[in-house]
Coordinates of C-alpha atoms and ligand atoms in Angstrom, one line a residue:
M175 CA 21.2 15.0 20.2
D176 CA 23.9 14.4 17.5
S177 CA 23.2 11.1 16.3
I178 CA 20.1 9.1 15.0
L179 CA 19.9 5.6 14.6
Y180 CA 16.9 5.1 12.2
I181 CA 15.3 1.3 12.3
F182 CA 13.3 0.7 9.4
L183 CA 11.2 -2.7 11.4
P184 CA 11.2 -6.0 9.9
C185 CA 7.9 -6.1 6.8
K186 CA 8.7 -7.8 3.1
K187 CA 11.5 -6.1 1.9
V188 CA 11.1 -3.4 0.2
Y189 CA 12.8 -0.1 -0.3
P190 CA 13.2 2.1 3.0
I191 CA 11.6 5.7 0.6
G192 CA 10.6 7.0 3.7
V193 CA 14.2 7.2 6.4
T194 CA 16.1 7.5 3.3
Y195 CA 14.6 11.4 2.9
L196 CA 14.5 11.4 6.3
A197 CA 17.8 11.0 7.1
D198 CA 19.0 13.8 4.3
F199 CA 16.2 15.9 5.4
I200 CA 18.1 16.0 8.9
H201 CA 21.7 15.8 7.5
R202 CA 21.0 19.8 4.6
R203 CA 20.2 21.2 7.6
K204 CA 22.3 19.5 10.5
P205 CA 25.3 18.4 8.4
D206 CA 26.7 17.9 11.7
V207 CA 24.6 15.7 13.2
R208 CA 25.7 11.9 12.5
Q209 CA 22.8 9.1 11.1
R210 CA 23.2 5.7 10.1
I211 CA 20.4 4.2 8.6
L212 CA 19.0 0.3 9.8
D213 CA 17.7 -2.2 8.3
L214 CA 15.7 -5.0 9.8
S215 CA 13.3 -6.7 7.1
L216 CA 17.4 -7.9 5.5
F217 CA 18.5 -10.2 8.6
P218 CA 16.5 -13.4 9.7
D219 CA 14.0 -13.1 12.7
A220 CA 16.1 -14.6 15.2
Q221 CA 19.1 -12.1 14.1
R222 CA 17.0 -8.8 14.5
S223 CA 16.9 -8.4 17.7
S224 CA 20.5 -8.7 17.6
A225 CA 21.1 -6.8 14.9
V226 CA 18.8 -3.6 17.0
R227 CA 21.9 -4.0 19.7
D228 CA 24.9 -4.7 17.3
A229 CA 23.9 -1.1 15.9
A230 CA 23.1 0.9 18.9
T231 CA 26.3 0.0 20.8
E232 CA 29.0 0.4 18.2
F233 CA 26.5 3.9 17.1
K234 CA 25.8 4.7 19.6
P235 CA 22.8 7.7 19.2
D236 CA 22.0 9.9 20.7
L237 CA 17.9 9.6 19.1
V238 CA 16.4 6.0 17.2
C239 CA 13.9 6.7 15.2
F240 CA 11.9 3.6 14.7
S241 CA 9.8 3.6 11.1
W242 CA 6.6 0.9 11.0
R243 CA 5.6 0.5 7.1
D244 CA 3.0 -2.2 7.4
I245 CA 1.0 -4.0 10.3
Q246 CA -1.6 -6.1 7.5
I247 CA -1.0 -9.6 6.7
F248 CA -4.2 -10.1 5.9
S249 CA -5.0 -8.2 2.7
P250 CA -8.5 -8.2 1.5
H251 CA -7.6 -9.0 -1.9
E252 CA -6.2 -12.4 -3.8
G253 CA -3.3 -12.0 -4.5
D254 CA -3.2 -12.6 -0.5
S255 CA -3.6 -16.1 0.5
S256 CA -5.3 -15.6 4.0
L257 CA -8.2 -14.0 2.3
E258 CA -8.8 -17.5 0.4
H259 CA -8.4 -19.7 4.0
A260 CA -10.9 -17.0 5.3
F261 CA -13.3 -17.6 2.4
N262 CA -12.9 -21.2 2.7
F263 CA -13.1 -21.0 6.4
Y264 CA -16.9 -18.9 6.5
F265 CA -18.6 -20.1 3.1
A266 CA -17.1 -23.5 1.5
S267 CA -19.3 -26.0 1.0
N268 CA -17.1 -29.3 1.9
P269 CA -17.0 -28.7 5.9
L270 CA -13.7 -31.0 5.4
K271 CA -12.0 -28.1 3.8
R272 CA -13.6 -25.5 6.7
V273 CA -11.5 -27.7 9.1
V274 CA -8.3 -27.1 7.0
A275 CA -8.5 -23.5 6.0
S276 CA -9.5 -23.1 10.7
F277 CA -6.0 -24.6 10.6
A278 CA -4.4 -22.2 7.8
G279 CA -6.2 -19.1 9.4
L280 CA -4.8 -20.0 13.1
Q281 CA -1.5 -20.4 11.7
Q282 CA -1.3 -16.5 10.1
L283 CA -3.8 -15.5 13.1
Y284 CA 0.3 -16.7 14.8
R285 CA 2.2 -15.7 12.9
Y286 CA 0.4 -12.4 12.9
Y287 CA 0.2 -11.8 16.2
S288 CA 4.1 -12.7 16.5
H289 CA 5.3 -10.4 14.4
I290 CA 3.7 -7.1 15.8
R291 CA 5.2 -8.8 19.4
A292 CA 8.4 -8.5 18.0
T293 CA 8.0 -5.3 16.1
L294 CA 7.2 -4.3 19.8
S295 CA 10.0 -5.3 20.5
Y296 CA 12.5 -3.2 19.2
P297 CA 11.2 -0.3 21.1
W298 CA 11.7 -1.9 23.9
L299 CA 15.4 -3.7 23.1
I300 CA 16.0 0.5 22.4
A301 CA 14.0 1.8 26.0
K302 CA 16.0 -0.9 28.5
E303 CA 19.7 -1.5 27.3
F304 CA 20.2 2.2 25.7
P305 CA 17.9 4.6 28.7
K306 CA 19.4 7.4 27.6
A307 CA 18.8 7.2 23.9
Q308 CA 15.1 8.8 22.3
I309 CA 12.6 7.2 21.2
M310 CA 10.6 7.7 18.1
I311 CA 8.2 6.4 15.9
G312 CA 6.0 7.1 12.0
G313 CA 5.2 5.6 9.0
G314 CA 2.2 4.3 6.8
A315 CA 1.2 1.0 10.0
F316 CA 2.3 3.5 13.0
T317 CA 0.4 6.2 11.1
A318 CA -2.6 4.1 10.6
F319 CA -3.1 2.0 14.2
A320 CA -1.1 5.4 16.2
D321 CA -3.8 5.2 19.1
Q322 CA -2.9 1.2 19.4
L323 CA 0.5 0.8 19.5
I324 CA 1.3 3.7 21.6
L325 CA -0.2 1.9 24.3
K326 CA 2.1 -0.4 23.7
L327 CA 5.4 1.3 23.3
P328 CA 7.3 2.2 26.2
E329 CA 6.4 5.3 27.7
G330 CA 8.1 8.6 26.6
T331 CA 7.8 6.8 22.4
I332 CA 7.4 10.3 20.7
G333 CA 4.6 8.8 18.2
I334 CA 5.0 10.9 15.0
L335 CA 1.4 10.4 12.1
G336 CA 2.3 11.7 8.6
E337 CA 5.7 13.3 7.2
G338 CA 8.0 13.3 10.4
E339 CA 11.0 15.6 8.7
D340 CA 10.5 19.3 10.5
A341 CA 8.9 16.4 13.9
I342 CA 12.7 14.7 14.3
L343 CA 14.3 19.0 13.6
K344 CA 12.1 19.9 16.6
V345 CA 13.8 16.9 18.2
I346 CA 17.3 17.5 17.5
E347 CA 17.6 21.2 18.2
G348 CA 14.9 20.2 21.5
Q349 CA 12.0 23.1 20.2
S350 CA 8.4 22.0 21.3
L351 CA 6.3 19.5 19.1
E352 CA 2.9 21.6 19.7
K353 CA 2.3 22.4 15.5
E354 CA 3.1 18.6 15.0
R355 CA 1.0 15.8 14.4
Y356 CA 2.7 13.9 17.6
I357 CA 1.2 11.5 19.7
L358 CA 3.0 10.9 23.7
R359 CA 1.5 8.4 26.6
E360 CA 2.4 9.4 29.9
G361 CA 1.4 6.9 32.5
K362 CA -3.0 6.5 31.2
T363 CA -3.0 9.8 29.3
I364 CA -2.4 10.5 26.0
R365 CA -0.9 14.0 24.4
K366 CA -1.4 14.7 20.9
G367 CA -0.7 18.1 18.8
Q368 CA -2.5 19.3 15.0
Q369 CA 0.2 19.4 12.6
G370 CA 0.6 23.6 11.7
S371 CA 0.4 24.5 7.9
P372 CA 3.0 21.0 6.1
A373 CA 5.8 21.5 4.4
L374 CA 6.6 22.4 1.4
L375 CA 8.9 19.6 -0.8
D376 CA 10.7 22.0 -3.2
A377 CA 13.8 21.5 -1.5
L378 CA 13.4 18.1 -0.3
T379 CA 16.7 16.0 -2.7
V380 CA 18.6 13.1 -1.9
D381 CA 22.1 13.2 -1.5
L382 CA 22.2 9.8 -2.9
P383 CA 26.6 9.8 -2.3
Y384 CA 25.7 11.1 1.5
L385 CA 23.2 8.5 1.8
T386 CA 24.9 5.5 0.5
S387 CA 28.1 6.2 3.1
I388 CA 24.8 5.7 6.2
F389 CA 23.3 3.0 5.0
P390 CA 25.7 -0.1 4.3
Q391 CA 22.9 -2.2 4.0
H392 CA 21.4 -0.1 0.0
R393 CA 23.4 -2.9 -2.1
E394 CA 20.6 -5.2 -1.2
Y395 CA 19.1 -2.7 -3.3
M396 CA 20.9 -1.8 -6.4
G397 CA 18.9 -3.7 -9.3
E398 CA 15.1 -3.2 -7.4
S399 CA 12.3 -1.4 -7.8
I400 CA 13.2 2.1 -5.8
G401 CA 11.0 5.1 -5.1
V402 CA 10.7 8.2 -5.1
Q403 CA 8.5 10.9 -4.6
S404 CA 6.9 13.0 -6.9
K405 CA 4.1 15.5 -4.3
R406 CA 2.8 14.8 -1.3
G407 CA -0.7 14.4 -0.1
C408 CA -5.0 13.7 -1.9
P409 CA -7.5 16.3 -2.2
Y410 CA -10.0 13.2 -3.4
D411 CA -12.5 11.9 -0.6
C412 CA -12.5 7.5 -1.6
A413 CA -14.3 6.4 1.8
F414 CA -12.4 3.2 2.0
C415 CA -8.6 5.7 1.9
L416 CA -5.9 6.2 4.2
Y417 CA -4.2 8.2 2.7
P418 CA -5.2 11.4 2.9
Y419 CA -5.3 11.2 6.1
I420 CA -1.0 10.1 6.7
E421 CA -0.4 12.6 4.1
G422 CA -2.9 15.8 4.0
K423 CA -5.6 16.4 0.9
R424 CA -3.4 19.5 0.0
V425 CA -1.5 19.0 -3.1
R426 CA 2.6 19.9 -2.2
Y427 CA 4.3 19.1 -5.4
R428 CA 8.5 18.9 -5.0
P429 CA 9.4 20.0 -8.4
P430 CA 10.6 17.4 -11.3
S431 CA 13.6 18.7 -12.0
M432 CA 14.7 17.7 -8.3
V433 CA 12.5 14.1 -8.4
V434 CA 14.1 13.8 -11.6
K435 CA 17.8 14.0 -10.0
D436 CA 16.9 11.6 -7.7
I437 CA 15.6 9.0 -10.3
S438 CA 19.7 9.9 -12.0
Q439 CA 21.8 9.7 -9.4
H440 CA 20.0 6.2 -8.6
Y441 CA 20.6 4.9 -12.2
H442 CA 23.9 5.8 -12.8
Q443 CA 24.9 5.5 -9.3
W444 CA 23.0 2.3 -8.1
G445 CA 22.0 1.2 -11.7
A446 CA 18.4 1.3 -10.8
R447 CA 16.8 0.2 -13.5
R448 CA 12.5 0.7 -12.1
F449 CA 11.5 3.5 -9.9
W450 CA 7.7 3.2 -8.2
F451 CA 5.9 7.0 -7.3
T452 CA 5.7 6.5 -4.3
D453 CA 2.3 9.2 -4.5
A454 CA -0.5 8.7 -2.8
Q455 CA -1.6 9.4 -6.5
F456 CA 0.1 11.1 -9.0
I457 CA -2.1 11.8 -11.3
T458 CA -4.5 13.8 -8.3
G459 CA -5.7 15.8 -11.3
K460 CA -6.0 18.4 -13.6
E461 CA -3.9 20.8 -11.2
A462 CA -0.8 18.5 -10.9
Y463 CA -0.9 17.8 -15.4
P464 CA 1.6 20.4 -16.1
Q465 CA 4.7 18.3 -13.2
C466 CA 3.1 15.3 -14.2
I467 CA 4.4 15.9 -17.6
E468 CA 7.8 17.9 -16.5
I469 CA 8.6 14.8 -14.5
L470 CA 8.0 12.4 -17.5
E471 CA 9.7 14.6 -20.6
R472 CA 13.0 14.5 -18.2
I473 CA 13.1 11.9 -17.9
L474 CA 12.6 11.4 -21.4
A475 CA 16.0 14.4 -22.0
E476 CA 17.7 12.6 -20.1
R477 CA 16.8 9.3 -21.5
L478 CA 17.1 7.5 -18.3
E479 CA 15.9 4.3 -20.0
I480 CA 13.5 2.7 -17.3
E481 CA 10.4 1.5 -16.4
W482 CA 8.7 3.6 -13.6
S483 CA 5.2 3.1 -12.1
G484 CA 3.3 4.4 -9.4
Y485 CA -0.4 4.3 -8.6
I486 CA -2.5 6.4 -11.6
R487 CA -5.8 7.7 -11.9
T488 CA -7.1 6.8 -15.6
S489 CA -9.7 8.4 -15.3
L490 CA -7.0 11.3 -16.5
I491 CA -4.6 9.9 -18.6
T492 CA -4.6 12.3 -21.6
P493 CA -3.0 11.4 -24.6
E494 CA -0.7 13.9 -24.7
L495 CA -0.1 11.8 -21.3
A496 CA -0.7 8.6 -22.4
K497 CA 2.0 8.8 -24.8
L498 CA 5.2 10.8 -22.9
M499 CA 3.9 7.6 -21.1
V500 CA 4.7 4.8 -23.0
R501 CA 8.0 7.2 -24.4
S502 CA 9.7 7.0 -20.8
G503 CA 8.3 3.3 -20.2
V504 CA 5.2 2.9 -17.3
G505 CA 6.0 -0.8 -17.0
D506 CA 2.5 -2.1 -15.5
L507 CA -0.3 -0.6 -13.6
E508 CA -3.2 -1.6 -10.9
V509 CA -6.6 0.2 -11.8
A510 CA -8.3 1.2 -8.7
I511 CA -11.9 0.6 -11.5
T512 CA -13.8 -0.4 -8.2
S513 CA -16.6 -1.4 -9.9
G514 CA -18.9 -0.7 -12.7
S515 CA -21.6 0.4 -11.0
Q516 CA -21.6 4.3 -11.7
E517 CA -24.1 4.8 -8.1
V518 CA -21.4 2.2 -6.1
L519 CA -19.0 4.4 -7.0
N520 CA -20.4 7.7 -6.6
N521 CA -21.7 6.4 -3.2
L522 CA -17.9 5.7 -2.7
H523 CA -17.1 9.6 -3.0
M524 CA -14.4 8.0 -6.2
G525 CA -14.2 10.8 -8.3
F526 CA -14.6 9.2 -11.3
K527 CA -16.6 9.0 -14.1
L528 CA -16.2 5.2 -15.7
E529 CA -16.1 6.7 -19.0
R530 CA -13.6 8.3 -18.7
L531 CA -12.1 6.1 -17.4
Y532 CA -12.4 4.1 -19.9
D533 CA -11.4 6.6 -21.9
G534 CA -7.5 7.0 -20.4
C535 CA -7.2 3.0 -21.3
R536 CA -8.2 3.5 -24.9
Y537 CA -5.3 6.4 -24.9
L538 CA -3.0 3.9 -22.8
A539 CA -4.1 1.4 -25.4
E540 CA -3.5 4.5 -28.6
A541 CA -0.6 5.3 -27.0
G542 CA 1.4 1.7 -27.9
F543 CA 1.1 1.0 -23.9
K544 CA 2.2 -3.0 -24.1
G545 CA 2.4 -3.3 -20.5
K546 CA 0.0 -5.2 -18.3
V547 CA -3.2 -3.1 -15.9
I548 CA -3.8 -4.8 -13.2
L549 CA -7.8 -3.6 -12.6
N550 CA -9.0 -4.0 -8.8
Y551 CA -11.8 -5.0 -8.1
S552 CA -13.8 -4.2 -4.8
L553 CA -17.5 -6.6 -4.9
N554 CA -19.9 -5.9 -2.6
S555 CA -19.5 -2.3 -1.0
P556 CA -22.3 -0.8 -0.1
K557 CA -24.9 -0.4 -2.4
E558 CA -23.7 -3.3 -4.4
T559 CA -26.8 -5.6 -6.3
E560 CA -26.8 -7.8 -8.1
E561 CA -27.6 -6.6 -10.8
S562 CA -24.2 -3.6 -10.2
L563 CA -22.0 -7.2 -10.1
L564 CA -23.0 -7.1 -13.7
Q565 CA -22.0 -4.4 -14.7
S566 CA -19.0 -4.4 -13.1
V567 CA -18.7 -8.0 -15.3
E568 CA -19.7 -5.5 -18.3
S569 CA -16.3 -3.2 -16.8
Y570 CA -14.5 -6.1 -17.7
K571 CA -14.3 -7.6 -20.1
K572 CA -15.3 -3.5 -22.1
V573 CA -11.4 -2.7 -20.6
A574 CA -10.6 -6.0 -21.6
S575 CA -11.3 -5.3 -25.8
I576 CA -10.1 -1.3 -25.4
L577 CA -6.6 -3.5 -23.8
G578 CA -6.2 -6.5 -24.6
E579 CA -7.6 -9.5 -22.7
E580 CA -3.9 -11.1 -22.6
R581 CA -2.9 -7.3 -20.4
V582 CA -6.3 -6.9 -17.8
F583 CA -6.4 -9.0 -14.5
P584 CA -9.4 -8.6 -12.8
L585 CA -8.9 -9.4 -8.5
M586 CA -10.7 -9.2 -5.9
F587 CA -9.6 -6.3 -3.5
F588 CA -12.0 -6.6 -1.0
L589 CA -12.9 -3.1 1.4
G590 CA -10.8 -3.5 4.0
I591 CA -11.7 -1.3 6.6
Q592 CA -9.3 0.6 8.7
P593 CA -9.3 3.3 10.9
N594 CA -10.1 6.8 10.5
T595 CA -11.7 6.6 6.7
D596 CA -15.1 7.5 5.6
L597 CA -16.9 4.0 5.6
E598 CA -15.5 3.4 9.2
A599 CA -17.5 5.7 10.6
R600 CA -20.3 5.2 7.9
L601 CA -20.0 1.8 9.8
L602 CA -19.7 2.5 12.7
E603 CA -22.3 5.2 12.8
E604 CA -24.8 2.2 11.3
G605 CA -23.8 -1.0 15.0
Y606 CA -22.0 -3.1 12.0
L607 CA -18.7 -2.1 14.3
S608 CA -19.7 -1.1 17.3
A609 CA -17.5 1.9 18.9
G610 CA -14.3 1.3 21.0
Y611 CA -13.6 -1.9 18.9
N612 CA -9.7 -2.6 17.9
P613 CA -8.3 -3.0 15.2
L614 CA -5.5 -4.5 15.2
M615 CA -7.0 -7.5 17.0
L616 CA -8.0 -10.1 14.9
T617 CA -10.0 -12.9 15.8
P618 CA -12.4 -15.5 13.3
T619 CA -15.2 -12.8 13.7
S620 CA -13.4 -8.9 13.6
I621 CA -11.7 -10.4 10.2
R622 CA -15.2 -11.1 9.1
K623 CA -16.2 -7.7 9.8
L624 CA -13.3 -6.2 8.7
L625 CA -12.9 -7.6 5.1
Y626 CA -15.8 -6.1 4.1
N627 CA -17.8 -8.5 2.3
P628 CA -21.5 -7.8 3.9
A629 CA -24.7 -9.8 3.3
P630 CA -26.9 -11.6 1.4
L631 CA -24.5 -10.6 -1.7
N632 CA -21.7 -12.4 0.6
S633 CA -22.3 -16.6 -0.9
F634 CA -22.5 -15.5 -4.2
I635 CA -19.0 -13.5 -4.5
A636 CA -17.2 -16.1 -1.8
K637 CA -18.9 -18.6 -4.4
A638 CA -17.5 -17.8 -7.0
C639 CA -14.3 -16.1 -6.0
L640 CA -13.4 -20.3 -4.9
M641 CA -15.1 -21.9 -7.7
A642 CA -11.7 -19.8 -9.3
W643 CA -9.4 -20.9 -7.0
E644 CA -10.0 -24.7 -6.9
R645 CA -9.6 -24.0 -9.9
K646 CA -6.9 -23.3 -10.7
A647 CA -4.5 -24.8 -7.1
G648 CA -4.7 -21.8 -5.1
S649 CA -4.2 -17.6 -6.1
R650 CA -0.3 -16.3 -5.9
D651 CA 0.6 -12.6 -5.4
P652 CA 0.0 -10.6 -8.7
R653 CA 2.4 -8.2 -7.5
K654 CA 5.4 -10.6 -8.5
W655 CA 5.2 -10.2 -11.7
T656 CA 3.2 -6.5 -12.0
G657 CA 7.2 -5.2 -10.9
S658 CA 6.0 -3.1 -8.8
L659 CA 7.1 -5.2 -6.1
S660 CA 11.0 -4.3 -5.3
Q661 CA 12.5 -8.3 -6.7
T662 CA 15.8 -9.9 -5.7
P663 CA 17.8 -9.8 -9.7
K664 CA 17.4 -13.9 -9.4
E665 CA 14.0 -13.4 -10.2
S666 CA 14.0 -11.6 -12.4
G667 CA 15.3 -14.2 -14.4
P668 CA 13.8 -16.9 -15.4
Y669 CA 12.9 -17.4 -12.9
A670 CA 11.3 -14.9 -12.8
D671 CA 8.8 -15.5 -15.8
K672 CA 8.0 -18.8 -15.1
N673 CA 6.4 -16.6 -11.3
L674 CA 4.4 -14.3 -14.4
I675 CA 3.2 -17.4 -17.0
R676 CA 2.3 -19.2 -14.0
G677 CA 0.4 -16.1 -12.5
I678 CA -1.0 -15.1 -15.8
E679 CA -2.1 -18.8 -16.3
G680 CA -3.6 -18.0 -12.7
N681 CA -5.6 -15.3 -13.6
S682 CA -8.7 -16.2 -11.9
G683 CA -10.1 -13.3 -10.8
R684 CA -11.5 -13.1 -14.2
D685 CA -12.9 -16.3 -13.5
A686 CA -14.1 -15.5 -10.8
L687 CA -16.0 -12.5 -12.5
L688 CA -17.4 -14.4 -14.8
S689 CA -18.6 -17.4 -12.4
L690 CA -19.6 -14.9 -10.4
E691 CA -21.9 -13.7 -13.7
E692 CA -22.8 -17.4 -14.4
I693 CA -24.5 -17.3 -10.9
L694 CA -26.6 -14.1 -11.2
R695 CA -27.1 -15.3 -14.6
S696 CA -28.7 -18.7 -13.3
R697 CA -29.8 -17.6 -10.4
R698 CA -32.2 -14.9 -12.4
S699 CA -33.4 -17.7 -15.0
N700 CA -34.4 -19.7 -11.6
V701 CA -36.2 -16.7 -10.2
T702 CA -38.6 -16.3 -13.8
G703 CA -39.0 -19.4 -14.8
Q704 CA -40.0 -20.6 -11.6
S705 CA -42.2 -16.2 -10.4
S706 CA -40.7 -17.4 -6.8
V707 CA -39.3 -14.6 -5.0
G708 CA -36.5 -16.2 -2.4
V709 CA -33.4 -18.1 -3.3
E710 CA -31.3 -18.4 -0.3
P711 CA -28.0 -17.4 -1.8
S712 CA -27.1 -20.3 -0.3
K713 CA -28.6 -22.5 -2.6
V714 CA -26.6 -21.8 -5.6
Ligands
B12_1457 C1 3.5 3.7 -2.5 C2 3.6 2.5 -1.9 C3 3.2 1.1 -1.7 C4 3.3 0.4 -3.0 C5 5.6 0.5 -3.1 C6 6.4 1.1 -3.7 C7 7.6 1.0 -3.5 N1 8.6 0.6 -4.5 O1 8.5 1.7 -2.5 C8 3.7 -0.8 -3.1 C9 2.7 -1.2 -4.1 C10 3.9 -2.5 -3.6 C11 3.0 -1.4 -2.9 C12 2.6 -2.4 -1.1 C13 2.4 -2.5 0.0 N2 1.5 -1.6 1.0 CO1 1.5 0.3 0.9 N3 1.8 1.7 0.6 C14 2.7 2.6 0.2 C15 2.3 4.8 0.1 C16 0.9 4.9 -0.9 C17 3.4 5.5 0.1 C18 4.4 4.5 1.0 C19 5.7 5.6 0.2 O2 6.7 4.9 0.4 N4 5.6 7.1 0.4 C20 6.3 7.4 0.6 C21 7.7 7.8 1.9 C22 8.8 8.4 1.3 O3 6.7 8.2 2.3 P1 7.2 7.5 4.2 O4 8.1 6.6 4.3 O5 5.2 7.1 4.8 O6 7.5 8.1 5.3 C23 7.0 8.8 5.7 C24 6.3 8.7 7.2 O7 5.6 7.7 7.4 C25 7.6 9.3 8.5 N5 7.8 8.7 9.1 C26 8.7 7.0 8.5 N6 9.4 6.9 9.2 C27 9.3 6.9 10.0 C28 9.9 7.5 11.8 C29 10.1 8.8 11.9 C30 10.8 8.5 13.8 C31 9.3 9.1 12.2 C32 9.1 11.0 12.6 C33 9.3 9.3 11.4 C34 8.1 8.6 9.8 O8 8.5 10.7 7.8 C35 8.3 10.0 5.8 C36 8.8 11.3 5.3 O9 8.3 12.5 5.3 C37 1.5 4.4 0.9 C38 -0.1 5.6 1.9 C39 0.6 6.6 2.1 N7 0.0 7.4 1.4 O10 1.5 6.8 3.0 C40 0.6 2.5 1.1 C41 0.7 1.5 2.6 C42 2.4 2.1 4.0 N8 1.5 0.2 1.9 C43 1.3 -0.4 3.1 C44 0.8 -2.3 3.2 C45 -0.5 -2.0 3.8 C46 0.7 -2.6 1.5 C47 1.0 -3.8 1.8 C48 1.7 -4.9 2.9 C49 -0.3 -4.2 1.0 C50 0.0 -5.7 0.8 N9 -0.9 -6.1 2.5 O11 -0.4 -6.4 -0.4 C51 2.1 -3.4 0.5 C52 3.8 -5.0 1.3 C53 4.8 -3.5 1.0 C54 5.7 -4.0 1.1 N10 7.3 -4.1 2.5 O12 6.8 -4.8 0.1 C55 -0.2 -0.4 3.9 C56 0.5 0.7 5.7 C57 -0.5 0.0 6.3 C58 -1.3 -0.7 7.3 N11 -2.3 -1.5 7.8 O13 -1.2 -1.9 7.6 C59 -0.3 2.2 3.8 C60 -0.4 3.2 4.6 C61 -1.1 1.9 3.0 C62 -3.0 2.1 3.5 N12 -3.0 0.7 3.9 O14 -3.5 2.6 5.0 N13 2.7 -0.5 -1.3
SF4_1458 S1 -8.1 6.2 -3.3 FE1 -6.6 6.9 -4.5 S2 -7.4 9.1 -5.2 FE2 -8.9 7.7 -4.0 S3 -8.8 8.6 -1.8 FE3 -7.6 6.9 -2.0 S4 -5.0 7.8 -2.8 FE4 -6.8 9.4 -3.6

């Protein structure tokens, strides 16, 4: 095989880092292989099929590599309007609101299913019109839902879970995939392979001039947030998280010099100023300190005036790291505190102490951190009680007192149940989910289950959220102003500022927490006052 066409399947515009790494890896080992990257997100829906057809006709690939990044549209967080519709549909006391929400929900379901159908149609187009080309598929969404998606893809498609560098190289070289995490359908039989030892990342760099030459649409990402991966793998065990399943538990580091070379090339050649460390976790533990410190020191030494962000365990931030983070341009951060109750955190195997998280915030404040922090709360996690909910409200107040209320934005980010997680296994065991359920099949009942918010606390929480969202006239996606998502230059002008101010004004998570506190406290005083035990949540 001597030509590969990478097709990044449509999703909300985000730099297609995965395919850029794959193409670069193959180029270093097989410089004669012709390659091209096509990003379908950059085309309007109606033009995507012709874009695939035109690229395949012109490029004549032997191998077509589809990269499927996201599927999720029912995000379990309040930055997404689908959560608001779902809560209105299930919990609003006003029947009119329920009816309106049910229409909005139906529209969203329709969009969800048509998006999946449209996305699947591109591999089918290749299979039908270019039958000689071998098809491969990978990416985050494919990895998450491989068992379901492989059934919907053309027979013979090679699916790869997790990283794809070695697998693509083996296909090009005609080698066996037995030591790779592949999935393949032959008629009704599904075959799977298991990864041997995962690739080391000591030689992973990006040759940007080469990449620029094979990715004609790269201009669309000039001035946008660029993803950079500094390590793969996460050793933690957080019950709801899929990242260790995707990347493995063993942490593999890229040499800091190569990570910063990536940043510096994008900085000088594409004018990039915003970067996102796409690591499952930037600070994976104490062992990661030397690498993290060296990366940040090199950014400073090379005078790269950037703004960067990533998923960071605040509990592992030391005073030294905090200073380096601030000096090297750390931007807004998303901190998954999850709960203000240590017991709830321990039950989810989160592996951090709340006190250390507060320390990390303190070190950031002392280092002069001026960014914003989104504090993600997964209320109503297993073991949640009224007391632990109140502890979450207190934890927000504590972080706000450390970093300043104007910088801290709590966000309700309910646990979303994902396949191949410990949470899913527990819920299957408890009978909350039934064996063989299809995580991609969304119905009003399944959405209610998958946005994890079970009785009896669900009604108070939903009411508090609805009260807050109503007051703020609807929720917004705070990511627009955190810098975590790519933005076009137009949006980062005054328009973005307006968004930003609106986003801050719409700090509805804070309102939701405070409303919840009010509901719980008044409920408690009612209970003590009337010495009655069971007040129906729905009557509060
Ligand atoms: C970093 C990250 C983000 C950052 C992205 C920042 C940026 N500028 O890039 C932020 C925070 C913005 C983000 C947002 C979202 N994300 Co996100 N994100 C990730 C994360 C942690 C890493 C992705 C990444 O870039 N990895 C590094 C690159 C190098 O790896 P990669 O792209 O996956 O490619 C490798 C492999 O997948 C494979 N591969 C890829 N394509 C192909 C093709 C072939 C043929 C082969 C063989 C292999 C292959 O090889 C590549 C190299 O090894 C993953 C989880 C994870 N650990 O993977 C979730 C993940 C991809 N995100 C996910 C989601 C859902 C989202 C959101 C939609 C969430 C939401 N509802 O708001 C948003 C929107 C994203 C968008 N399109 O705009 C899901 C997708 C699965 C799903 N349920 O659909 C994931 C898997 C997390 C999860 N829930 O489990 N995200
Ligand atoms: S939530 Fe973060 S720390 Fe926990 S397992 Fe997932 S990536 Fe690792």
